[in-house]
Tab-separated table of C-alpha atoms in Angstrom:
chain	number	residue	atom	x	y	z
A	220	MET	CA	-4.263	-12.793	-24.358
A	221	LYS	CA	-6.616	-14.608	-21.139
A	222	THR	CA	-5.815	-18.121	-22.826
A	223	LEU	CA	-1.588	-17.263	-22.286
A	224	SER	CA	-2.379	-16.057	-18.113
A	225	ILE	CA	-4.262	-19.109	-17.540
A	226	ILE	CA	-1.608	-20.741	-19.033
A	227	PHE	CA	0.989	-19.031	-17.303
A	228	TYR	CA	-1.294	-18.994	-14.280
A	229	ILE	CA	-1.257	-23.140	-14.102
A	230	ILE	CA	2.142	-23.516	-14.897
A	231	GLY	CA	3.570	-20.371	-12.515
A	232	SER	CA	0.976	-23.079	-9.442
A	233	ILE	CA	3.046	-26.379	-10.428
A	234	LEU	CA	5.716	-25.063	-10.546
A	235	LEU	CA	5.276	-23.458	-6.702
A	236	ILE	CA	3.634	-26.140	-6.042
A	237	ALA	CA	6.349	-28.798	-6.786
A	238	SER	CA	8.607	-27.117	-5.375
A	239	CYS	CA	7.658	-27.492	-2.418
A	240	PHE	CA	8.539	-31.075	-2.448
A	241	THR	CA	11.311	-31.019	-3.464
A	242	THR	CA	14.672	-32.040	-1.392
A	243	SER	CA	17.403	-29.855	-2.779
A	244	VAL	CA	17.362	-25.805	-1.740
A	245	THR	CA	19.126	-25.173	-4.734
A	246	ALA	CA	15.729	-26.811	-6.940
A	247	THR	CA	13.713	-25.095	-4.987
A	248	TRP	CA	14.423	-21.621	-4.977
A	249	TRP	CA	15.277	-22.201	-9.117
A	250	LEU	CA	11.902	-23.693	-9.098
A	251	GLY	CA	10.094	-21.161	-7.275
A	252	GLY	CA	11.657	-18.001	-8.603
A	253	ILE	CA	10.985	-19.534	-11.959
A	254	ALA	CA	6.971	-20.252	-10.765
A	255	VAL	CA	6.630	-16.148	-9.720
A	256	VAL	CA	8.166	-15.132	-13.198
A	257	ALA	CA	5.453	-17.524	-14.693
A	258	LEU	CA	3.110	-15.646	-12.437
A	259	ILE	CA	3.940	-12.129	-13.142
A	260	VAL	CA	3.315	-13.244	-16.915
A	261	GLY	CA	0.189	-14.029	-16.432
A	262	CYS	CA	-0.305	-11.553	-14.560
A	263	VAL	CA	0.525	-9.111	-17.441
A	264	PHE	CA	-0.945	-10.709	-19.988
A	265	GLN	CA	-3.711	-10.957	-17.849
A	266	PHE	CA	-4.116	-7.167	-17.247
A	267	ASN	CA	-3.100	-6.422	-21.192
A	268	SER	CA	-6.287	-8.257	-22.292
A	269	ASN	CA	-8.132	-6.503	-20.096
A	270	HIS	CA	-7.263	-3.431	-21.024
A	271	SER	CA	-7.232	-3.496	-24.697
A	272	ASN	CA	-11.035	-4.835	-24.059
A	273	GLN	CA	-11.720	-1.031	-21.642
A	274	ALA	CA	-10.184	0.710	-25.299
A	275	ASN	CA	-12.518	-0.945	-27.601
A	276	TYR	CA	-15.038	0.206	-25.078
A	277	HIS	CA	-14.357	3.497	-24.462
A	278	ASN	CA	-12.556	4.727	-27.837
A	279	HIS	CA	-16.027	5.195	-30.089
A	280	ASP	CA	-16.409	9.239	-32.098
A	281	TYR	CA	-19.799	10.392	-30.575
A	282	GLU	CA	-20.544	13.155	-33.343
C-alpha cells in the first residue's frame, strides 16, 4: 500500500504541474481534476497502510 500511495502521489503531482502549462482551459480543468483524484487516492492508500500497521501492533492477546 505504501508503494501505491507513493506512485499515486507522483502521478498526481506530475499532472498538477502539467496542468499549469496547458493553454486550453478544458485541458487544464481535466488534468487538474485527475490530479486531485490521484492525490486523494494516494492519501487513501497511505491511510490504509498506516491503519493496517497499527492493527498489527495493537491486536495482541494478553492473558
